[in-house]
Short mmCIF file of C-alpha atoms in Angstrom, two decimals:
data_model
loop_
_atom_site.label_atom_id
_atom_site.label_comp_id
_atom_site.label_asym_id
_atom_site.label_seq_id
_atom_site.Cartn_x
_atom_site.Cartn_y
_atom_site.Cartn_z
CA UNK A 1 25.99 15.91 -9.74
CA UNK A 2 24.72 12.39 -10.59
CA UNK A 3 21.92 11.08 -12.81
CA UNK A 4 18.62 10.17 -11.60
CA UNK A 5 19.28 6.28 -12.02
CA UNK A 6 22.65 6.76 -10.21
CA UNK A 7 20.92 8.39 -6.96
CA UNK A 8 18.44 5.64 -6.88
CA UNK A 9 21.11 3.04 -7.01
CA UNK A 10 23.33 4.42 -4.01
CA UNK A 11 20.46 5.45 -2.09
CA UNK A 12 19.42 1.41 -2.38
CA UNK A 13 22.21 0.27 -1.71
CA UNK A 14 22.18 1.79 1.62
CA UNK A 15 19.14 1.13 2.70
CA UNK A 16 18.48 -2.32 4.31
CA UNK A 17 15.50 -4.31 5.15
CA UNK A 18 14.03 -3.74 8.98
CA UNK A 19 14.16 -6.38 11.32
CA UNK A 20 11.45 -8.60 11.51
CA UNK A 21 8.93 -7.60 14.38
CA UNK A 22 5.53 -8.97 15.93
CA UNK A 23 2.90 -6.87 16.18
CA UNK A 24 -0.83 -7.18 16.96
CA UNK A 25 -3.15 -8.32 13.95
CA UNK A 26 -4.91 -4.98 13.43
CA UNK A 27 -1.81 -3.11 12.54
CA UNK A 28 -0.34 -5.56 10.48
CA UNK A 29 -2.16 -4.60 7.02
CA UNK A 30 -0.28 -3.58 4.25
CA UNK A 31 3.02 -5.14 5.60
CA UNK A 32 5.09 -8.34 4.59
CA UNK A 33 4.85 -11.27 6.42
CA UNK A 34 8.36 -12.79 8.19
CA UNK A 35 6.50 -16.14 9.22
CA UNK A 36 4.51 -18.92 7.36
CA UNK A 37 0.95 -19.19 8.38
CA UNK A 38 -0.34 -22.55 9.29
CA UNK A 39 -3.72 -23.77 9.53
CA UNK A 40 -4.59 -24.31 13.68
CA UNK A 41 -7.29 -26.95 12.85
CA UNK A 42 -9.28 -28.61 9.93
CA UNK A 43 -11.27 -25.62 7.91
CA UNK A 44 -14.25 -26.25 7.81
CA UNK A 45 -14.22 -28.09 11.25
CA UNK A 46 -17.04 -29.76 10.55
CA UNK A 47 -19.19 -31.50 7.36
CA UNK A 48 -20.59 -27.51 6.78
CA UNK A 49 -24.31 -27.35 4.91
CA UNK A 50 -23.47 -24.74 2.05
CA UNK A 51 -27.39 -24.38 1.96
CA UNK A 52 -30.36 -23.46 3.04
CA UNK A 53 -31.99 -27.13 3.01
CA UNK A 54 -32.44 -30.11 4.85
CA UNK A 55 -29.80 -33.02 5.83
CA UNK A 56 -30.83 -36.46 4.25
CA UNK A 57 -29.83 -39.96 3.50
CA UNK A 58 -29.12 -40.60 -0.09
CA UNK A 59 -32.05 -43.60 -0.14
CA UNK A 60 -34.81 -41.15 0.37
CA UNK A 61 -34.39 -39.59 -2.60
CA UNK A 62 -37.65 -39.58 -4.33
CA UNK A 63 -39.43 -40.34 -0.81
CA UNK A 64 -41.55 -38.41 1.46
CA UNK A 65 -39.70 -38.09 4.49
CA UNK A 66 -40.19 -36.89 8.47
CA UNK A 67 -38.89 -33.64 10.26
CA UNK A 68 -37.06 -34.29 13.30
CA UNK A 69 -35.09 -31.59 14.38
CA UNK A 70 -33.15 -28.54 13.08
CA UNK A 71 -29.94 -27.32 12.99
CA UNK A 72 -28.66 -23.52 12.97
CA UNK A 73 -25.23 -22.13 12.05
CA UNK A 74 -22.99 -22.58 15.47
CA UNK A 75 -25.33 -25.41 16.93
CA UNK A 76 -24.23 -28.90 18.06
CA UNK A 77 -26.99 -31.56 17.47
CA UNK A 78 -26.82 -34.73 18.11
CA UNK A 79 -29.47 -35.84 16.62
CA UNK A 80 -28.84 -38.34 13.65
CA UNK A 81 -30.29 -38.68 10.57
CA UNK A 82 -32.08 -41.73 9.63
CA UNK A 83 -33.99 -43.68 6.91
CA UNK A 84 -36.97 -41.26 6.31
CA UNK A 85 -36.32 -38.73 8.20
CA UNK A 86 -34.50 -35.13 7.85
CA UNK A 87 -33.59 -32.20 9.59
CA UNK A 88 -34.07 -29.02 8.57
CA UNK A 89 -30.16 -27.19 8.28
CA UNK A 90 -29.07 -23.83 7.99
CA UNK A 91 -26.29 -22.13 5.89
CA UNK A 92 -23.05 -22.91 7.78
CA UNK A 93 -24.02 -25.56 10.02
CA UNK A 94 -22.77 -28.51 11.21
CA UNK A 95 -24.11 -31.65 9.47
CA UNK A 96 -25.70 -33.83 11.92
CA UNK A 97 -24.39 -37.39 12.15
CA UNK A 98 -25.41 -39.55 9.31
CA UNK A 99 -26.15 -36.68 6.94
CA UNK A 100 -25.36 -37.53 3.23
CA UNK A 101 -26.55 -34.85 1.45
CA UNK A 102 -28.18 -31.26 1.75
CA UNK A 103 -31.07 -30.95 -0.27
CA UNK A 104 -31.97 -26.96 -0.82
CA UNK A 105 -35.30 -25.92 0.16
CA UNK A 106 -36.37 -24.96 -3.06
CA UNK A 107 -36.24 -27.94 -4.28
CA UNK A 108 -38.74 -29.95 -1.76
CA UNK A 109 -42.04 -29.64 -1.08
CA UNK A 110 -43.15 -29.01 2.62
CA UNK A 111 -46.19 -29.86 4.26
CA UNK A 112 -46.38 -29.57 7.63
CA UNK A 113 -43.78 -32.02 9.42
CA UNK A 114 -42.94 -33.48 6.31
CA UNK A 115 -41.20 -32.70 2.74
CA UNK A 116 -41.28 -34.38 0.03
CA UNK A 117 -37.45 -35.29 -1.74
CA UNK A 118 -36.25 -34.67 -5.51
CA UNK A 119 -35.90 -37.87 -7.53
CA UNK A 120 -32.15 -37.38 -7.50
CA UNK A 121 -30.04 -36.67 -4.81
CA UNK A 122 -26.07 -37.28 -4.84
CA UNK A 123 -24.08 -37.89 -1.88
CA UNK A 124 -22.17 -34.96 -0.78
CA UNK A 125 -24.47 -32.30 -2.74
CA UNK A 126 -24.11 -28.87 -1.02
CA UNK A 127 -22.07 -30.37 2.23
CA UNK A 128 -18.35 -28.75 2.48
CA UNK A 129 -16.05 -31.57 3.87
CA UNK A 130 -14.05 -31.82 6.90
CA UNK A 131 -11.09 -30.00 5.99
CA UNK A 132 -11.81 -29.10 2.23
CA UNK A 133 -10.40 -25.63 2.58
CA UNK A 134 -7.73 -26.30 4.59
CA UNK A 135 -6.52 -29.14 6.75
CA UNK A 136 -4.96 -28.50 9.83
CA UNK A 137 -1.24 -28.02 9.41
CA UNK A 138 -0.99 -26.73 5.92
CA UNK A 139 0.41 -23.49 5.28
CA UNK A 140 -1.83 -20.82 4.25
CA UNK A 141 0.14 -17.81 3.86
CA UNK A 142 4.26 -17.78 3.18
CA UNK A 143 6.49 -15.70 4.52
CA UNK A 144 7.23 -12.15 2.10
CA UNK A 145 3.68 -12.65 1.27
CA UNK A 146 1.69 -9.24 1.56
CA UNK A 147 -0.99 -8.81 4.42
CA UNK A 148 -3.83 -8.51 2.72
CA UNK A 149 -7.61 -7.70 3.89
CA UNK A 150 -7.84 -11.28 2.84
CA UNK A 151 -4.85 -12.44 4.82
CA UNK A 152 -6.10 -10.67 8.17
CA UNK A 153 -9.27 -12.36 7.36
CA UNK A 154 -6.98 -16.20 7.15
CA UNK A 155 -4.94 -14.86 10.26
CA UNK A 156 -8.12 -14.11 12.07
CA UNK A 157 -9.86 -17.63 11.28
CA UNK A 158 -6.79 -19.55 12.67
CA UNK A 159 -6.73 -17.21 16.24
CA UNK A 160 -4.00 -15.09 15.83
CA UNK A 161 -3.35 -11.93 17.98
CA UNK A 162 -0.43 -11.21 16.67
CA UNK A 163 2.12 -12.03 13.56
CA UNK A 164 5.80 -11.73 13.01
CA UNK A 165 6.07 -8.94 10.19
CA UNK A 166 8.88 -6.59 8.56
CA UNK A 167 7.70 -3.71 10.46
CA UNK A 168 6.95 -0.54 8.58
CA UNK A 169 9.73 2.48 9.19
CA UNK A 170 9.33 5.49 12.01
CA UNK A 171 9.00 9.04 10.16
CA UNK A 172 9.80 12.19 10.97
CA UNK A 173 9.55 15.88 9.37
CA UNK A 174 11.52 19.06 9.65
CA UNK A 175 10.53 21.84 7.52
CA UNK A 176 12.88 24.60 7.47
CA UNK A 177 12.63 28.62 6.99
CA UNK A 178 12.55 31.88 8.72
CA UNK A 179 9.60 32.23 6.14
CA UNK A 180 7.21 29.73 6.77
CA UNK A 181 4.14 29.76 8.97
CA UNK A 182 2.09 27.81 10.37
CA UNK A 183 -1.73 27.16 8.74
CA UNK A 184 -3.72 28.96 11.59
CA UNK A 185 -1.36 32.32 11.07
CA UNK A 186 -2.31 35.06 8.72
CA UNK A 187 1.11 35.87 6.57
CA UNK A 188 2.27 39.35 6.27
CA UNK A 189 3.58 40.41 2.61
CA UNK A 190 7.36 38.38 3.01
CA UNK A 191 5.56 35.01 4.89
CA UNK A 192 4.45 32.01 3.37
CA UNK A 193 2.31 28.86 4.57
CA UNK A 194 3.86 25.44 5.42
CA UNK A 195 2.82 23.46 2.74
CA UNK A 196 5.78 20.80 2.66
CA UNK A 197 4.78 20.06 5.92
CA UNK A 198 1.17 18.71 5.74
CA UNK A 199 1.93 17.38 2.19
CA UNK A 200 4.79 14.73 3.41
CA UNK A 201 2.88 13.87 6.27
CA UNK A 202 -0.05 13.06 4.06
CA UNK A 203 2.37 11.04 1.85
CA UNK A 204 3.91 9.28 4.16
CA UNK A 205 0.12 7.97 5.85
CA UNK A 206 -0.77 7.75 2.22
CA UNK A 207 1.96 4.64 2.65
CA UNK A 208 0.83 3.60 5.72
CA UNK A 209 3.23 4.68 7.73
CA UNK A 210 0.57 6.66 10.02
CA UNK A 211 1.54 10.40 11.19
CA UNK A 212 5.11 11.08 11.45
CA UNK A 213 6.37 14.03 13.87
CA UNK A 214 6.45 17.16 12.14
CA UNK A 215 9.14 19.84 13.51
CA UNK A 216 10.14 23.29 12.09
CA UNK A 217 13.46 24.95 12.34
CA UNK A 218 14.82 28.36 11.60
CA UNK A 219 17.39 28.76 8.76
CA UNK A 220 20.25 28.18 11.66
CA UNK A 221 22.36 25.45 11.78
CA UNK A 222 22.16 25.15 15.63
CA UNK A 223 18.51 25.08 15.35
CA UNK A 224 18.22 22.38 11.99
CA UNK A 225 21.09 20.18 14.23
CA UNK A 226 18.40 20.59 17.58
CA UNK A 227 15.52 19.53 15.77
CA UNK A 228 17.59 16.27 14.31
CA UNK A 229 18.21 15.62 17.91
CA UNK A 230 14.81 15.31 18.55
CA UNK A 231 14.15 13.26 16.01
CA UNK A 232 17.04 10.42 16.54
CA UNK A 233 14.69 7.64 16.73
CA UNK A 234 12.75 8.02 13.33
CA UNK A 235 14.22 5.75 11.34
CA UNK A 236 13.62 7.88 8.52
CA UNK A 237 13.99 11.79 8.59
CA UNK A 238 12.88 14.87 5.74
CA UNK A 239 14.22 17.97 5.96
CA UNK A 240 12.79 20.80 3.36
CA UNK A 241 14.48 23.29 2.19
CA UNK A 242 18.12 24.35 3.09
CA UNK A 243 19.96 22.15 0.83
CA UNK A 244 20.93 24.49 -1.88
CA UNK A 245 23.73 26.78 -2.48
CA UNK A 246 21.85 30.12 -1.03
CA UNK A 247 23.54 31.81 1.96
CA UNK A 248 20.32 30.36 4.55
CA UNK A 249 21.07 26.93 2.86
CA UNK A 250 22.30 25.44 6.36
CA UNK A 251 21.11 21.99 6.49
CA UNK A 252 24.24 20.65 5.09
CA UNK A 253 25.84 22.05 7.91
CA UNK A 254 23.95 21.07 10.13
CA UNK A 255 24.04 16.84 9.16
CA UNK A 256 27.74 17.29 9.25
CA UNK A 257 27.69 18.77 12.72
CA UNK A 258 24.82 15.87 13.71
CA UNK A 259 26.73 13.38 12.32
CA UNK A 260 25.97 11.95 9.44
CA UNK A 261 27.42 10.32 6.39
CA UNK A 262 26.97 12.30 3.23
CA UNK A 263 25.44 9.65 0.31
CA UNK A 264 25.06 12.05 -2.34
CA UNK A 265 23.77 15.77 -3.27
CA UNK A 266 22.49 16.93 -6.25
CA UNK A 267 20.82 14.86 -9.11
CA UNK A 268 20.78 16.00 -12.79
CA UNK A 269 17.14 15.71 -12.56
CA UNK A 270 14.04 18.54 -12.85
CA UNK A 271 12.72 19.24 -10.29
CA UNK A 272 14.77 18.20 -7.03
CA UNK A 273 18.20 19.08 -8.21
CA UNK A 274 19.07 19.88 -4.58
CA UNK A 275 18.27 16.51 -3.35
CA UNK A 276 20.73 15.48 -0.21
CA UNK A 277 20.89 11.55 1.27
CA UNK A 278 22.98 10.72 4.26
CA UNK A 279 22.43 8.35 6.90
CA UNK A 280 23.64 8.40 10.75
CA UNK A 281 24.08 4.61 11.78
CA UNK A 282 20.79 2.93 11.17
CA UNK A 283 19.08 6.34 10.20
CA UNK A 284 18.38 7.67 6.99
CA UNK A 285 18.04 11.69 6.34
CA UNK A 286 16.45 13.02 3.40
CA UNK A 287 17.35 16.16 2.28
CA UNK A 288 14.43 17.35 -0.03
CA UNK A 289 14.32 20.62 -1.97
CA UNK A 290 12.05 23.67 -0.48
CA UNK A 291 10.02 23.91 -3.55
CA UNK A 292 7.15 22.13 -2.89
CA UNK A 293 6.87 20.46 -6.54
CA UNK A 294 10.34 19.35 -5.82
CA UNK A 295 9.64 17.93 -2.34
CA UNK A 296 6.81 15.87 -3.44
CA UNK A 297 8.74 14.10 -6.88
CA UNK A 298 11.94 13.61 -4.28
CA UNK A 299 9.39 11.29 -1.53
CA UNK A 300 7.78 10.27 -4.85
CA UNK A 301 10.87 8.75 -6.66
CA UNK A 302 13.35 8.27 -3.53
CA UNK A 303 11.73 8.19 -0.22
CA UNK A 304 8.74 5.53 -1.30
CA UNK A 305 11.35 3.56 -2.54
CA UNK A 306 13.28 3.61 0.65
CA UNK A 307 10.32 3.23 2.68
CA UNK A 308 9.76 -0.19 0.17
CA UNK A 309 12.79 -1.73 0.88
CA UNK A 310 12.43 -1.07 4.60
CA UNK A 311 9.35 -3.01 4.57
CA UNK A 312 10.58 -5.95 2.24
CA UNK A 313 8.97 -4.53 -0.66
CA UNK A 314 10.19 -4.49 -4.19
CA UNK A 315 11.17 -1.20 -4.12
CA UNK A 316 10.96 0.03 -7.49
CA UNK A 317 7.55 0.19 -9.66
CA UNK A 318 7.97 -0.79 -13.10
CA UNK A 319 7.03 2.17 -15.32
CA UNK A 320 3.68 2.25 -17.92
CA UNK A 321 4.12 3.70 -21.46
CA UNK A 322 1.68 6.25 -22.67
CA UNK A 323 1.64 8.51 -25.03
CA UNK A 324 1.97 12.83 -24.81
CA UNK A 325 -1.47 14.62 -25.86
CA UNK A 326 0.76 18.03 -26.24
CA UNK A 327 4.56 18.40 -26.74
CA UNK A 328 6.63 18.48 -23.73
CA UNK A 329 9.82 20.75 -23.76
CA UNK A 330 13.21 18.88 -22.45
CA UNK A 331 15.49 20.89 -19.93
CA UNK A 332 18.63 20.24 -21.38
CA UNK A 333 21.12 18.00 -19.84
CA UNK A 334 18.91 17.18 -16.75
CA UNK A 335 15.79 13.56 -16.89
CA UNK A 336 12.65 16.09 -16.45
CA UNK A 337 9.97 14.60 -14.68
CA UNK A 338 6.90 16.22 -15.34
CA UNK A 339 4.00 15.65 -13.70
CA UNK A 340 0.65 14.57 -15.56
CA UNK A 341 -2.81 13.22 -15.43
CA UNK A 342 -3.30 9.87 -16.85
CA UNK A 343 -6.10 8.75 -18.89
CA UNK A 344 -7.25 5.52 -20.18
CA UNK A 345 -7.33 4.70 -23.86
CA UNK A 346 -8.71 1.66 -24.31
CA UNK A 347 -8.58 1.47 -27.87
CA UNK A 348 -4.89 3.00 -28.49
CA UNK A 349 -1.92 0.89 -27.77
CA UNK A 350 0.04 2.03 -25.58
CA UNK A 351 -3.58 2.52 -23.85
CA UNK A 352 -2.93 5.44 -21.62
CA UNK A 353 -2.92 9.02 -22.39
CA UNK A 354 -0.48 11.47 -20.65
CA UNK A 355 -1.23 14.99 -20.52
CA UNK A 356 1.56 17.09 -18.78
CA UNK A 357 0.12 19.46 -16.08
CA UNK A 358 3.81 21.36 -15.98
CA UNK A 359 3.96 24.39 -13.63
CA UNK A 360 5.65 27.89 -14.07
CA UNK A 361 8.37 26.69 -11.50
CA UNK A 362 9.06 23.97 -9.15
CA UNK A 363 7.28 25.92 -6.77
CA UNK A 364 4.06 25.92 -8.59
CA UNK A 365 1.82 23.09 -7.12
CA UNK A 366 -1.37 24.45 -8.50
CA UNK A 367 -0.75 23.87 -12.09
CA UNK A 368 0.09 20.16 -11.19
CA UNK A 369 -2.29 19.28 -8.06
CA UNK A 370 -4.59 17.48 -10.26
CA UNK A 371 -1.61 14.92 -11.63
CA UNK A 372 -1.48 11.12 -11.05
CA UNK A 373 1.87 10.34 -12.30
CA UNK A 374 5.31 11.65 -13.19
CA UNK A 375 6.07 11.53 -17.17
CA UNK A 376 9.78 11.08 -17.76
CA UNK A 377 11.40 13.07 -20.52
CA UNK A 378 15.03 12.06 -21.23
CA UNK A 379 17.39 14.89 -21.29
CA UNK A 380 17.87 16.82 -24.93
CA UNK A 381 17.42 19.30 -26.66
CA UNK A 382 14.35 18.60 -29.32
CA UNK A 383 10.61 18.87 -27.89
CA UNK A 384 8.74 15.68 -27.71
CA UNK A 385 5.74 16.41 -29.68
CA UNK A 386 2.12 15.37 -28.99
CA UNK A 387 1.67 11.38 -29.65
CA UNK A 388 5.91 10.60 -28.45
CA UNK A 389 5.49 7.64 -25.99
CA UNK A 390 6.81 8.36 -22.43
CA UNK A 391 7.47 6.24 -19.28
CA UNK A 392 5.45 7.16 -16.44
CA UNK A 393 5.02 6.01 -12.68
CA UNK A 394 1.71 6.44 -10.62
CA UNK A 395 1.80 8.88 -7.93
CA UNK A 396 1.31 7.08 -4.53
CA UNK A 397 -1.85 5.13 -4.59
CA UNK A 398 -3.41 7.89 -7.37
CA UNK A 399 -6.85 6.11 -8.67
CA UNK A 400 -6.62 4.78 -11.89
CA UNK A 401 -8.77 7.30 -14.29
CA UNK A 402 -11.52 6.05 -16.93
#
């Protein structure tokens, strides 16, 4: 059995970084970028009108001067503008040739076909050059730069279908069990409901890695090794349950039979003391405890940070400090990661409150479904009393509490 540090250092050190593949715009959100970004053309194209106004010559400032035209947002005019005269110019268009300034409507007055200029008016006022955002050529966005809404937004402006990217892992799930049903069965007295199931699928898409396939397997070791079959594209597999020492424990088994490389099994940790990693060639197989507390710290603390360094992400979160509102027991010689709700404090330093939501067992998801973050208690013997400051990690993308 090996400590909780120790696991997360082998199970980097065998995961690698995907390949770098294109894919179209719209599903490239979230991911790292494997290409610099250059600009296609001058942005703005054009001399842009930042507002509402009119287009003038600097010399009529003070002046009473003639309407001649207009120009709206995505209109070419030729029209020029000369000594006392103006045209009327919309956010985002196109100066006219000759324009000096942009003078905003609410500072003229308008009568008829004419307005009448502010004393002062300096050349360039509200007119965005040619290029001022970005000339043609420059870079814009570096490669192992995140795709942001913003980004998409850059991408979008330059043209681009599609952009080279460090492509986001394939999932899939087994749950395991001669005692789990599906949601839309009624359980007799000795049956329980998949929850493992739905719960890594909504963690993985709560990553972005969309819906992975979800299988379920008998406890037999033919069945666990057919499903894994099935599933020898994902890139990354889960198995629940079967990775203890009970009799129906099989999945062990069954990755020796399909293959795989054992990485290590069993962490001194609480919960997910079963955990199992191996990997098949490219493929890496998560065993995760049955418990379904268990299951969800083991994607929490190992699989995310897999699926980081997959995607060219730094793959561990640095911890916050907070401090326990009520004592938290140790379990001995194991790290117990309990999970909590964290609060903001702005006047306490550290700021953040932790309040342990522990269950009965790692089994018991109900005491803990309200938590946004692990608490780590360092293994021991003495209680950590109310006020002890812990280390704690956010919970997938869990809000941020007032």
């Amino acid at each position: 059995m090996i400590r909780p540090d120790e696991a997360l250092r082998l199970l980097l050190e065998t995961v690698h970084q995907n390949a770098p593949r294109r894919v179209p715009l719209a599903e490239a959100w979230g991911l790292e970028l494997a290409e610099p970004i250059r600009a296609d053309r001058d942005y703005p194209p054009f001399p842009r009108a930042m507002m509402d106004g009119y287009a003038v010559r600097t010399a009529d400032a003070g002046k009473v001067v003639r309407v001649v035209g207009e120009v709206a947002a995505g209109q070419n005019v030729d029209t020029p503008v000369r000594c006392a005269e103006c045209l009327e110019i919309m956010t985002g268009a196109a100066c006219p040739p000759g324009t000096e300034a942009v003078v905003p409507k609410e500072q003229v007055r308008r009568s008829g076909a004419e307005v009448a200029l502010p004393r002062r008016v300096t050349p360039g006022q509200h007119i965005a050059p040619q290029g001022s955002e970005c000339p043609a050529g420059r870079p814009a966005l570096n490669a192992g730069e995140p795709i942001t809404p913003l980004a998409i937004a850059v991408m979008a402006s330059f043209g681009l279908k599609s952009v080279l990217v460090i492509p986001r892992p394939s999932m899939a799930v087994i749950t395991t069990g001669a005692e789990l049903i599906s949601l839309d069965e009624i359980p007799d007295p000795a049956k329980i409901r998949d929850s493992n199931g739905p719960m890594l699928v909504a963690m993985a898409c709560d990553m972005g890695l969309g819906q992975p396939r979800h299988l379920h397997a008998e406890d037999r070791r033919d069945q666990i090794a057919k499903s894994l079959e099935e599933v020898a594209d994902a890139e990354i597999v889960l198995l629940t349950g079967g990775v203890s020492v009970g009799t129906y424990d099989l999945v062990p088994q069954a990755l020796d039979h399909y293959g795989a490389e054992l990485v290590f099994h069993k962490v001194s940790q609480k919960p997910g003391k079963p955990l199992l990693v191996a990997r098949k060639g490219a493929q890496l197989v998560f065993g995760l405890p049955g418990n379904p507390l268990a299951c969800h710290f083991c994607f929490h603390r190992y699989v995310a940070a897999a699926v980081r360094k997959m995607e060219g992400k730094r793959p561990i979160t640095d911890p916050m400090l907070g401090r326990l509102t009520e004592p938290v027991e140790p379990k001995g010689g194991r790290t117990y990661f309990v999970a909590a709700l964290a609060q903001c404090n702005p006047e306490a330093e550290p700021r953040w409150r932790v309040r342990p939501l522990p269950g009965t067992s790692s089994a018991d998801v109900f005491a803990s479904a309200r938590a946004n973050c692990y608490a780590e208690v360092p293994p021991g013997a003495s209680e950590l009393p109310a006020g002890e400051v812990v280390r704690f990690t956010w919970i997938g993308s869990a809000p941020w509490p007032n």
